[in-house]
Coordinates of C-alpha atoms in Angstrom, one line a residue:
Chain M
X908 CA 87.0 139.8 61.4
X909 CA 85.2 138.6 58.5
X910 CA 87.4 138.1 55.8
X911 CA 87.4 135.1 53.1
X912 CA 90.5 134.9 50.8
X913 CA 89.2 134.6 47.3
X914 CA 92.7 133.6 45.7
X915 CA 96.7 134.1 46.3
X916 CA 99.4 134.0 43.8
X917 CA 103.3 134.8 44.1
X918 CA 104.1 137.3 42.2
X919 CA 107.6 139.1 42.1
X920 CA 108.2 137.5 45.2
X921 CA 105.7 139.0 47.1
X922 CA 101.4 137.5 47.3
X923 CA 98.8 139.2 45.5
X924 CA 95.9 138.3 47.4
X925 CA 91.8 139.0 46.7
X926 CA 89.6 139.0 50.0
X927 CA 85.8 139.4 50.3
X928 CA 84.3 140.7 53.3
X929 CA 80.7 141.7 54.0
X930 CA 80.9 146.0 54.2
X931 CA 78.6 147.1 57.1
X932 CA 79.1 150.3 54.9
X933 CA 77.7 148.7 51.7
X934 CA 75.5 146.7 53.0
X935 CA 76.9 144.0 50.8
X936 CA 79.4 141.6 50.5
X937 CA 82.8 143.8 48.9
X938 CA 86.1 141.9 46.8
X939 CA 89.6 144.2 47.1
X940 CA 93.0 142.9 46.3
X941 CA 96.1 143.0 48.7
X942 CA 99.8 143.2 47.2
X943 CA 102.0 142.7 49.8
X944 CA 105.6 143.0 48.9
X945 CA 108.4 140.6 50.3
X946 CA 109.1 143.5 52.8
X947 CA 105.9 142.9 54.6
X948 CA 107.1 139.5 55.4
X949 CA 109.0 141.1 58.5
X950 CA 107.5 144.6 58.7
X951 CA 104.9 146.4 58.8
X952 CA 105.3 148.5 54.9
X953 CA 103.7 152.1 53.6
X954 CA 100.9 151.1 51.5
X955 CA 99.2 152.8 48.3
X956 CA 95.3 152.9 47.6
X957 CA 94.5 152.5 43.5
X958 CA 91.0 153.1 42.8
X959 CA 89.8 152.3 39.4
X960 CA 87.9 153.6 36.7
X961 CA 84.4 153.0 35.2
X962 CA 83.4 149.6 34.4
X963 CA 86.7 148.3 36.7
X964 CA 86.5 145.9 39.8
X965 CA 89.4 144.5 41.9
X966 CA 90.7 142.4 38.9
X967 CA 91.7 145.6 36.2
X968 CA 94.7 146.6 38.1
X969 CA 96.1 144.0 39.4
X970 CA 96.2 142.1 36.3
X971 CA 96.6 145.1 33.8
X972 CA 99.0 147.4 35.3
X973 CA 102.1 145.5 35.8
X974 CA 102.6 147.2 39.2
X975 CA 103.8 144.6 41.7
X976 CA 107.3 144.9 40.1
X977 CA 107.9 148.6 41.5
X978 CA 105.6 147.7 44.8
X979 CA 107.9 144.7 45.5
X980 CA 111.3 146.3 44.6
X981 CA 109.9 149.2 46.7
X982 CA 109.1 147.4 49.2
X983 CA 104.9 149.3 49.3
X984 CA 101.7 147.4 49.8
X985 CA 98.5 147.6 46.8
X986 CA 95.3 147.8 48.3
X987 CA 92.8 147.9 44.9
X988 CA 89.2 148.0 46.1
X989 CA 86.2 147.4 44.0
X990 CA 84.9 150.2 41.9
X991 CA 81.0 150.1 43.6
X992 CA 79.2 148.3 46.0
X993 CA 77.6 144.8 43.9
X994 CA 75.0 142.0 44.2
X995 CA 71.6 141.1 43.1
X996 CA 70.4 143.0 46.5
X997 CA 72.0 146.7 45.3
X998 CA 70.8 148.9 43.1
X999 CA 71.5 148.7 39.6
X1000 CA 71.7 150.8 36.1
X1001 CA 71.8 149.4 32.7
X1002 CA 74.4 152.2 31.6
X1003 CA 78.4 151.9 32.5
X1004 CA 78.8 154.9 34.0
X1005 CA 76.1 154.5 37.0
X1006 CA 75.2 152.1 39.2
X1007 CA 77.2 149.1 39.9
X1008 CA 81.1 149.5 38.5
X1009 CA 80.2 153.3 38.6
X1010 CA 80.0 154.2 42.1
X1011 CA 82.0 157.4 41.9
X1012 CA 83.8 157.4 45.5
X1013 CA 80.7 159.4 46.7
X1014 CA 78.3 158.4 49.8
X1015 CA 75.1 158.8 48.1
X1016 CA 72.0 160.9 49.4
X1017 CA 69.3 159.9 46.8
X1018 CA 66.7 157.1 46.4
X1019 CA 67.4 153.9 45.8
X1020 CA 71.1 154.3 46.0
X1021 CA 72.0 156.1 49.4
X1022 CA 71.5 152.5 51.0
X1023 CA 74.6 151.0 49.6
X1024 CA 76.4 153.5 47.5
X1025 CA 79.2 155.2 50.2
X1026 CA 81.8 154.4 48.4
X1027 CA 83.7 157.5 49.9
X1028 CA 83.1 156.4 53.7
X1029 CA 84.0 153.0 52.6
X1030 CA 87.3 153.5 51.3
X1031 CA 88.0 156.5 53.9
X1032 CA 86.9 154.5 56.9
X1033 CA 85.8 150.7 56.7
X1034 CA 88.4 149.6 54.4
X1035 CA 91.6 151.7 55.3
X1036 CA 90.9 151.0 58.9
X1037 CA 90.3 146.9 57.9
X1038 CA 93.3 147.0 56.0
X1039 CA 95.6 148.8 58.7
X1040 CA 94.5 145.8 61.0
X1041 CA 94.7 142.8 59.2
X1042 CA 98.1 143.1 57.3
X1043 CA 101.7 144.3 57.9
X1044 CA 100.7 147.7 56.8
X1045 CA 101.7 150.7 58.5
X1046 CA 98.5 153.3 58.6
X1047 CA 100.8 156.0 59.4
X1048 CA 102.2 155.5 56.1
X1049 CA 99.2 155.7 53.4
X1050 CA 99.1 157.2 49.7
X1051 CA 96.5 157.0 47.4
X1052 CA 95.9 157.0 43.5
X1053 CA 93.9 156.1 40.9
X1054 CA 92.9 156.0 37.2
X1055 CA 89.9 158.3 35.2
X1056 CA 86.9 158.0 37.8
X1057 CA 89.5 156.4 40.3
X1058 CA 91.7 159.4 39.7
X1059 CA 89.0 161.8 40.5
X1060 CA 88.4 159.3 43.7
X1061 CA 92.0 159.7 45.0
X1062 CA 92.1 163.5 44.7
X1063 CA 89.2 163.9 46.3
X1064 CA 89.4 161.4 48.9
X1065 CA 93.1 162.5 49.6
X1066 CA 92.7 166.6 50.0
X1067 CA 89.7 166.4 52.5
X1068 CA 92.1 163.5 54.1
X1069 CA 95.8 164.7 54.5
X1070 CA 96.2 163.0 57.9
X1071 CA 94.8 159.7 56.5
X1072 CA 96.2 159.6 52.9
X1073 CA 99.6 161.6 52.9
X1074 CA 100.4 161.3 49.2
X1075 CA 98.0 161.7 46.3
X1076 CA 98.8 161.0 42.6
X1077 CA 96.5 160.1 39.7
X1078 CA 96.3 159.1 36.1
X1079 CA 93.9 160.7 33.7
X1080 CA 91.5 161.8 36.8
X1081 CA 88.4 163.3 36.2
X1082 CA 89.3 166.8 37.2
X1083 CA 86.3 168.6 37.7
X1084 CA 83.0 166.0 37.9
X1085 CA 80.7 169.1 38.4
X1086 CA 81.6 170.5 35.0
X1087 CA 81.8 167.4 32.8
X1088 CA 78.8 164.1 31.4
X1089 CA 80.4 161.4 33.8
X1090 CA 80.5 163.4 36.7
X1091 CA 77.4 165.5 36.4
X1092 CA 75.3 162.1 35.7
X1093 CA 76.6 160.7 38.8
X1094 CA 76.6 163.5 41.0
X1095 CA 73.1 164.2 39.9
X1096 CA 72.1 161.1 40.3
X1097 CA 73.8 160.1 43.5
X1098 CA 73.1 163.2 45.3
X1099 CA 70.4 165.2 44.2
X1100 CA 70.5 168.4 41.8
X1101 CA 71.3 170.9 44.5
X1102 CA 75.0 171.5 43.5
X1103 CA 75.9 172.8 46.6
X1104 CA 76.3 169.2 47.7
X1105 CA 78.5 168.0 45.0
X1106 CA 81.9 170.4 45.8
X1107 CA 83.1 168.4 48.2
X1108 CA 83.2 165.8 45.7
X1109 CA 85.4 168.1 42.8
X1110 CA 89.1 168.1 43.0
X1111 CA 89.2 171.3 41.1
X1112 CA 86.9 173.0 43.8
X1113 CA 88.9 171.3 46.7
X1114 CA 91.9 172.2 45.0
X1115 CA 91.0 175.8 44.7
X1116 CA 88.9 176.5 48.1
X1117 CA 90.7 173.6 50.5
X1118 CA 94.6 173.4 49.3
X1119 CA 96.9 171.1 50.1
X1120 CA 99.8 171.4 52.0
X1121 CA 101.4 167.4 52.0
X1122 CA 104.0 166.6 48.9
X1123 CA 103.3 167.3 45.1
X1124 CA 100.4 165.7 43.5
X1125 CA 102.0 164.0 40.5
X1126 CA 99.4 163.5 38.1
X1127 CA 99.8 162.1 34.3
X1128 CA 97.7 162.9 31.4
X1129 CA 97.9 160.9 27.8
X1130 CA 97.3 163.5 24.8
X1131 CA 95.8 160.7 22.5
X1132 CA 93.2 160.0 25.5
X1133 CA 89.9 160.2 23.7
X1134 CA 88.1 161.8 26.5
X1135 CA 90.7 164.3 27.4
X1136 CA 88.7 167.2 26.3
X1137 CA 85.2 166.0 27.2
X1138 CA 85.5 164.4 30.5
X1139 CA 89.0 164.7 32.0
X1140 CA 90.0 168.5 31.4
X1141 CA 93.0 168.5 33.3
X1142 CA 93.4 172.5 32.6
X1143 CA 90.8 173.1 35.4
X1144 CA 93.1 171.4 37.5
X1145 CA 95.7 173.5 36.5
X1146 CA 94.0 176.5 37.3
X1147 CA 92.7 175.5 40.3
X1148 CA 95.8 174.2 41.9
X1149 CA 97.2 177.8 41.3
X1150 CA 94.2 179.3 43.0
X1151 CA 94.7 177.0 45.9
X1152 CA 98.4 176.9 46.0
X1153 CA 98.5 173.8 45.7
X1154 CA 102.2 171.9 44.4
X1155 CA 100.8 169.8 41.3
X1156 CA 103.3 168.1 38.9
X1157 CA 101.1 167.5 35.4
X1158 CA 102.6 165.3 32.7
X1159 CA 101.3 165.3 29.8
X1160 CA 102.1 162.3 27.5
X1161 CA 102.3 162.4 24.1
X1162 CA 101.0 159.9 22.2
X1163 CA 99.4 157.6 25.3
X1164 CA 95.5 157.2 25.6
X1165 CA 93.4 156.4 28.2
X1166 CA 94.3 152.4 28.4
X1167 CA 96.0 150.4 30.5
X1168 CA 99.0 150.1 28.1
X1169 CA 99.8 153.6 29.3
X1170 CA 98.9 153.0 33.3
X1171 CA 101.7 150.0 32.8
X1172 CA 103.9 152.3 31.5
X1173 CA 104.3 154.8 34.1
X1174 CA 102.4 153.2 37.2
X1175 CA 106.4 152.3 38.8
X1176 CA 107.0 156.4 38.3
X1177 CA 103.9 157.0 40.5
X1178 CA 104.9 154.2 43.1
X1179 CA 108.3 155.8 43.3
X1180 CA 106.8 158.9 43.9
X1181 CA 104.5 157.9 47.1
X1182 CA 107.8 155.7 48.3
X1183 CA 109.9 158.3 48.3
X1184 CA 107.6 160.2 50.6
X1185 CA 106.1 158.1 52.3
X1186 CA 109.6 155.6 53.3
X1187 CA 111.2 159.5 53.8
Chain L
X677 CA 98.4 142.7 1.9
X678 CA 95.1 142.3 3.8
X679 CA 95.7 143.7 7.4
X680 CA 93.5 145.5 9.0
X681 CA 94.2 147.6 12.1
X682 CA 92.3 146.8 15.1
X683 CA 94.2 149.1 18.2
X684 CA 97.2 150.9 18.5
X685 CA 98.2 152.2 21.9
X686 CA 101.4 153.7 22.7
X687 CA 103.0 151.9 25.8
X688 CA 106.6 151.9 27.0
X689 CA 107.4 154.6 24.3
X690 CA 106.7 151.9 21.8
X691 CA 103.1 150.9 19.6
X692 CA 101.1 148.2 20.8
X693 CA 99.1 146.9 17.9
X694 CA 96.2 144.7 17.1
X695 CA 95.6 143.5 13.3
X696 CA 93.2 141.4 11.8
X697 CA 93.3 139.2 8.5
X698 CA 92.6 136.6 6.5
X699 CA 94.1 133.4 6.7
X700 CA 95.1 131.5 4.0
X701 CA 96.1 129.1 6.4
X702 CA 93.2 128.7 8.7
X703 CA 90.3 130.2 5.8
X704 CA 89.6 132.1 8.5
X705 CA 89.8 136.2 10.0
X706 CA 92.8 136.5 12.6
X707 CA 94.0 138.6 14.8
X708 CA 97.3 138.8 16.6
X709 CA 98.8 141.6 18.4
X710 CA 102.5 143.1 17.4
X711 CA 104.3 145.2 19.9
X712 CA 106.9 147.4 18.1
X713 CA 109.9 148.9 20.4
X714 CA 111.0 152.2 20.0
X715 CA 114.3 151.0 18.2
X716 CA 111.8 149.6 15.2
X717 CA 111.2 153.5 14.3
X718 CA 115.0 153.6 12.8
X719 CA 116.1 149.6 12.3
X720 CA 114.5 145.8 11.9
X721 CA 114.7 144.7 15.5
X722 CA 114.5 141.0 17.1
X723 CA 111.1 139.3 17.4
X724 CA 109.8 137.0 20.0
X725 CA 106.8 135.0 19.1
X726 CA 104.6 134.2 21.9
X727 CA 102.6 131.7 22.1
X728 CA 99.4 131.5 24.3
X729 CA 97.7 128.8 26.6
X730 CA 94.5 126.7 26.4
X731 CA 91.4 129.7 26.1
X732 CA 93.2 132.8 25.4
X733 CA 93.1 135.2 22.4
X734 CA 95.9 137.5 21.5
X735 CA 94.4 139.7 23.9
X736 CA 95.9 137.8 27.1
X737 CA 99.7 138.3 27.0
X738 CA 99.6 142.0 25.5
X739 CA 97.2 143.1 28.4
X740 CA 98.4 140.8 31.4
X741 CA 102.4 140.1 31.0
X742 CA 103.1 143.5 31.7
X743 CA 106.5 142.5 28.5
X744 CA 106.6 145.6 27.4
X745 CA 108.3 147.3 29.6
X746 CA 111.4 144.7 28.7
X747 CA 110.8 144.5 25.0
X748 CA 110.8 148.5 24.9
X749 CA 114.0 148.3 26.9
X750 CA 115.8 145.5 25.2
X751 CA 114.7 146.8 21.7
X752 CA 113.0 143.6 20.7
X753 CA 109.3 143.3 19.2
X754 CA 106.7 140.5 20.4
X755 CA 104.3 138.9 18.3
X756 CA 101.0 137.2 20.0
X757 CA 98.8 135.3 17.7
X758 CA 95.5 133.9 19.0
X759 CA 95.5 130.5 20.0
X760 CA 93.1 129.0 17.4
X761 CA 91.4 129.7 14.4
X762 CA 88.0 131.7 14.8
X763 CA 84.4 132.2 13.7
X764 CA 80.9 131.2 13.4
X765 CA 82.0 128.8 10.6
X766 CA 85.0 127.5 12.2
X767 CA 84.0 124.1 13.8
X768 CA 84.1 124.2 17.4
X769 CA 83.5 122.4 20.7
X770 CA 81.7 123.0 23.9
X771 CA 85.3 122.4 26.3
X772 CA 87.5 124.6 26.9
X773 CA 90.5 122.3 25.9
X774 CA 89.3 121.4 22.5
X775 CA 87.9 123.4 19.4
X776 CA 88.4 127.4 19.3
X777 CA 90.9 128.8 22.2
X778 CA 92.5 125.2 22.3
X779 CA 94.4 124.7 19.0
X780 CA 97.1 123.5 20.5
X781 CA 99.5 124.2 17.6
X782 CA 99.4 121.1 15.2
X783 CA 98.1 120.5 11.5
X784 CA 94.8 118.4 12.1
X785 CA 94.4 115.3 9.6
X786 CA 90.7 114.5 11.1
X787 CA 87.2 115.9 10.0
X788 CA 85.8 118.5 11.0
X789 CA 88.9 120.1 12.5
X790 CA 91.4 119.5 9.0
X791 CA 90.2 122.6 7.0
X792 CA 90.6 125.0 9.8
X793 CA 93.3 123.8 12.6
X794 CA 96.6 124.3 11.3
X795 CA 97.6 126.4 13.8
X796 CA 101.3 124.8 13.4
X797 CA 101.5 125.9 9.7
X798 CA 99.8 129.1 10.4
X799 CA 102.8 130.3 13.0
X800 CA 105.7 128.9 11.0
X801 CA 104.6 129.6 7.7
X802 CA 101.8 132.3 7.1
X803 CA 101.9 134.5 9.9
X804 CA 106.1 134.8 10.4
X805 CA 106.2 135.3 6.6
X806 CA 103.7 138.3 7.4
X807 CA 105.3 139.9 10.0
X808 CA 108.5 139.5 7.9
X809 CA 107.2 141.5 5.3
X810 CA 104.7 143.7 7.3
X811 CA 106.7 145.3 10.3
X812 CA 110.1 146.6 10.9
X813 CA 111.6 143.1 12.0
X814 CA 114.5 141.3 11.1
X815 CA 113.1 137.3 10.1
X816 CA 117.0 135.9 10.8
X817 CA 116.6 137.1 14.7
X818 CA 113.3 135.2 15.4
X819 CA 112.6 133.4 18.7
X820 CA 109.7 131.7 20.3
X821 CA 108.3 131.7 23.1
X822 CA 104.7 130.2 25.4
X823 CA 102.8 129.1 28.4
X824 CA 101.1 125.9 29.1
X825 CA 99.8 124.7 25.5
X826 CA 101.5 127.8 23.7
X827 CA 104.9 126.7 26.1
X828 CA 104.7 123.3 24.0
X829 CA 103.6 124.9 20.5
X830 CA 107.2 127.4 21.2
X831 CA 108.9 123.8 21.9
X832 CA 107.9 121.6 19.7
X833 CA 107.7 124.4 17.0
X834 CA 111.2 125.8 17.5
X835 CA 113.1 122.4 17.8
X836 CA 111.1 121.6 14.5
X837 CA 112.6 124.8 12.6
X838 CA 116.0 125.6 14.2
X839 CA 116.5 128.1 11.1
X840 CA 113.1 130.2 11.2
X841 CA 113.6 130.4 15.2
X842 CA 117.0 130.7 16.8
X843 CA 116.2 131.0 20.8
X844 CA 113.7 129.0 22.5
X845 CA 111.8 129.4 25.8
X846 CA 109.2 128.4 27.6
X847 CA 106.8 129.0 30.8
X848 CA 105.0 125.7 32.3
X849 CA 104.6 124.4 29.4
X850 CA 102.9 121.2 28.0
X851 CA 106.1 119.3 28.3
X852 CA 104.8 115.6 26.7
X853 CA 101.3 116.1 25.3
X854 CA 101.2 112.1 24.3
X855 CA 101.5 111.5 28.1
X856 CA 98.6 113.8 29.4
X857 CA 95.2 114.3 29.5
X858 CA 95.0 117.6 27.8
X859 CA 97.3 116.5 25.0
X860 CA 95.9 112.3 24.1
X861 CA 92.6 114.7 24.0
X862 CA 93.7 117.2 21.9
X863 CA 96.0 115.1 19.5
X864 CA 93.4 112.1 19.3
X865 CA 90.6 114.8 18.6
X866 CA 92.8 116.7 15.7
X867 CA 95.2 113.7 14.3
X868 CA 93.7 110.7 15.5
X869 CA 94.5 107.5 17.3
X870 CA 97.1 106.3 15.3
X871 CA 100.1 107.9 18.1
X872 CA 102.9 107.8 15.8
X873 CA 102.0 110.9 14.1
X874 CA 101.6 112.7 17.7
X875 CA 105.5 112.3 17.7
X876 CA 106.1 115.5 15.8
X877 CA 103.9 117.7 17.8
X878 CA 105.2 116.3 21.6
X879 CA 108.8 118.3 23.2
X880 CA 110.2 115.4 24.7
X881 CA 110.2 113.1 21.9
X882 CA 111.6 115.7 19.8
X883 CA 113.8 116.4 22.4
X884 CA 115.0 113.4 22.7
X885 CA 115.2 112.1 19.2
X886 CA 116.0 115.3 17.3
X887 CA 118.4 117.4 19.4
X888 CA 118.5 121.1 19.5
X889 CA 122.3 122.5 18.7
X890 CA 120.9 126.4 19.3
X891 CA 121.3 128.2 22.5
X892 CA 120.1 126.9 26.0
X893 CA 116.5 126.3 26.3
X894 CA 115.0 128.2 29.2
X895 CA 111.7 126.7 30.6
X896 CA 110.5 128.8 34.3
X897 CA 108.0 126.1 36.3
X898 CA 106.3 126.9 39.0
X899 CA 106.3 124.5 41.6
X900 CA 102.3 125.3 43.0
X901 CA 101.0 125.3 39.7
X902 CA 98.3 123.2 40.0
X903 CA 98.9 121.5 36.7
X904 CA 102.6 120.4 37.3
X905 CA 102.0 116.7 38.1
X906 CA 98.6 115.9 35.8
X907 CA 99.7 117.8 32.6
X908 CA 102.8 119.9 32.5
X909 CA 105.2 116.6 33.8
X910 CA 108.5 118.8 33.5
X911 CA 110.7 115.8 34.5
X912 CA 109.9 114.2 31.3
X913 CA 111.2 116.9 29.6
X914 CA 114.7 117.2 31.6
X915 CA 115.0 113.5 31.2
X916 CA 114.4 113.8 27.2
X917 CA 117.1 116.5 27.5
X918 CA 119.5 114.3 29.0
X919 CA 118.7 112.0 26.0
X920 CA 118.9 114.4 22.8
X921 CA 121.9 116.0 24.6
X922 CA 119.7 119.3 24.9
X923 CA 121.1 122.1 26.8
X924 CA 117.9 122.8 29.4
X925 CA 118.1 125.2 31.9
X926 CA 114.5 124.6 34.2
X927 CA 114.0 126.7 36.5
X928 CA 112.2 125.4 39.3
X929 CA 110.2 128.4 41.1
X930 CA 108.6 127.9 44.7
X931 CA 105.8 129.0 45.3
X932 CA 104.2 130.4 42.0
X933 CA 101.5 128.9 40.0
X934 CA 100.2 129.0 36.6
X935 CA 98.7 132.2 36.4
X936 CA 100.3 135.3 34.4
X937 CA 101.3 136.9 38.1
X938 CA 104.1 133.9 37.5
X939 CA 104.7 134.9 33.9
X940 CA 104.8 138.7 34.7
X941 CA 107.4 138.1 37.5
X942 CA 109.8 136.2 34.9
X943 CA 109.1 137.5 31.3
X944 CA 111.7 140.3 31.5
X945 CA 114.3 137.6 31.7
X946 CA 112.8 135.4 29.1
X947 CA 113.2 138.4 27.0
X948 CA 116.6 139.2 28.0
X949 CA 117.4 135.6 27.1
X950 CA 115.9 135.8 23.6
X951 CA 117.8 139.1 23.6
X952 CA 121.3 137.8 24.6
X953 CA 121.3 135.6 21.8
X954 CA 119.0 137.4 19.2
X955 CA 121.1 140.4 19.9
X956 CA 124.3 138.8 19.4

């Protein structure tokens, strides 16, 4: 297996570890970030997927988030991917929100992109199976989350995959990428204007027309996010998870924007949440 | 007063805050960052100054430390100035451990550098004079606190001025800057070569010639930091103890290095430290 170790550190008595590997996926050599708790030392522990937001790589979470405290009291493995594929080789925008740090967890179908831009099969397939067989993770035992565009990533990515990702939770996910800027410029321009092929990439349509039967989606909203009302719109997730029966906990917190400052602050609640599930 | 609000994010149920403004001290713009606790909103609470390493900005500790989380808790604020002065007419240099990022916390005495680096006089006088008077904090329950260069400006700064800072602590810091590479540079660059006025500005001689009747001093080293032996030398700084009848406690930590995944895994009980005493 071709895996380089880009850098290790101790940290809360566990290793937070960056690896780069060339994705047959991407076509392109890929960075993600392993936590591995001091658990893992002497079995094989549940693990959580973060995906990050616009403009993100491997580095935002790890260092922003504050989260190996919970993970290593927990005793739960981080596995934070790369936001897109990258390179001089791969496609490229001059905007943040597409191209490279924009690839929206979507395998795309459109000229130039569709050669490198899957990051949907990459993190459902190539890197959850890489990860299950190079570390003392247990694939049985797989959550997933994210932030903004990374939240939108983990709800989509974990309703059309309950057998693969058996809890979902997000922070400030973009709810419904068909009906907001962000999402329609990337769905447009990732896979074509025929909308018909962006619903499998909506957590409010998923949520409505595929359900979910696994445990709650916990899912936390600031109310000073400054892009709560034009981008995120967590009501349509609301609504939809009432269509689809599906057990969603919002919270919304007053007061806390779309930054990392908030993630820090309630990123050990979500771990605790997947734990209690997925060590049940 | 001239302060000017940069961010303000909620986090922890408390306000972190960038302000800028202008220095009398440094004749130039400043920023530093002020993390209020949720106890400031009814009484002045405890304040830990932190001091930051060779090329950071205030920006470092507030986004990376992950101190909130304990400061919120323990009801204490943090104040994180940047580590030089700034600006297009601030002289500068092309290294990273010299010029802007690396003021290393002295008063310079040699040109260009005299006008602008007084980054000691800035944190004792100007800026905990401002904070004082600005935010809801009580100047009698100050401590101090740094890594690497800012680990020797919380030193050498708090055994100078035993009444403005009552607790002391440090993470792998710059324990004898006239016995290291980044230090003879630094204090030959912004005082000269004439070493007996480096004494003032170097832990261990302090340490060892000036005492320190407050409460323990507690310095966290990790043991694969990949400064320890070229520029942190922390044996100096227990022997200089032993000397000035200092009560260290050094904590010796395998396996971590010099990153902030070291300083997030042991700020919560720096900051119960400051606590135990500031809260007294």
């Amino acid at each position: 297996m071709n895996l380089d170790l880009v850098s290790s550190s101790r940290c809360f008595d566990g290793t937070q570890r960056v690896y780069s590997h060339k994705s047959e996926t991407l076509k392109c050599d890929m960075r993600f970030a392993v936590y591995l708790p001091p658990a893992a030392v002497t079995h094989s522990v549940p693990a959580v997927f973060w995906l990050s937001g616009l403009t993100c790589t491997e580095q935002n979470f790890i260092t922003k988030a504050g989260a190996q405290r919970a993970a290593s009291a927990l005793g739960i493995a981080i596995i934070a991917p790369d936001t897109s594929p990258r390179g001089a080789d791969v496609p490229n925008d001059d905007a943040y929100d597409f191209g490279q740090g924009a690839g929206f967890y979507v395998d795309a179908t459109q000229e130039p992109w569709s050669k490198n831009y899957r990051m949907y099969s990459y993190i459902v397939d190539e890197l959850r199976e890489l990860v299950a067989s190079q570390f003392a993770v247990d694939a049985k035992r797989f959550g997933i989350s994210g932030h903004s565009m990374g939240g939108h990533g983990a709800l989509t990515i974990g309703l059309r995959n309950p057998s693969l990702f058996r809890t979902i939770s997000a922070f400030s996910p973009i709810s419904a990428p068909t009906q907001c800027p962000w999402g329609e410029k990337a769905l447009t321009g990732y896979l074509g204007d025929d909308r018909a092929q962006w619903a499998k990439f909506d957590a409010t349509q998923l949520f409505a027309e595929k359900g979910w039967s696994g445990p709650e989606i916990l899912v936390d909203q600031g109310e000073a996010d400054e892009f709560l009302e034009s981008q995120l719109k967590p009501d349509l997730l609301v609504e939809a998870a009432a269509r689809g029966d599906v057990e969603l906990r919002l919270r919304r917190r007053a007061g806390y924007d779309h930054s990392y400052f908030f993630i820090s602050t309630f990123i050990a609640s979500h771990l605790e949440h997947h734990a209690r599930h997925l060590l049940a």
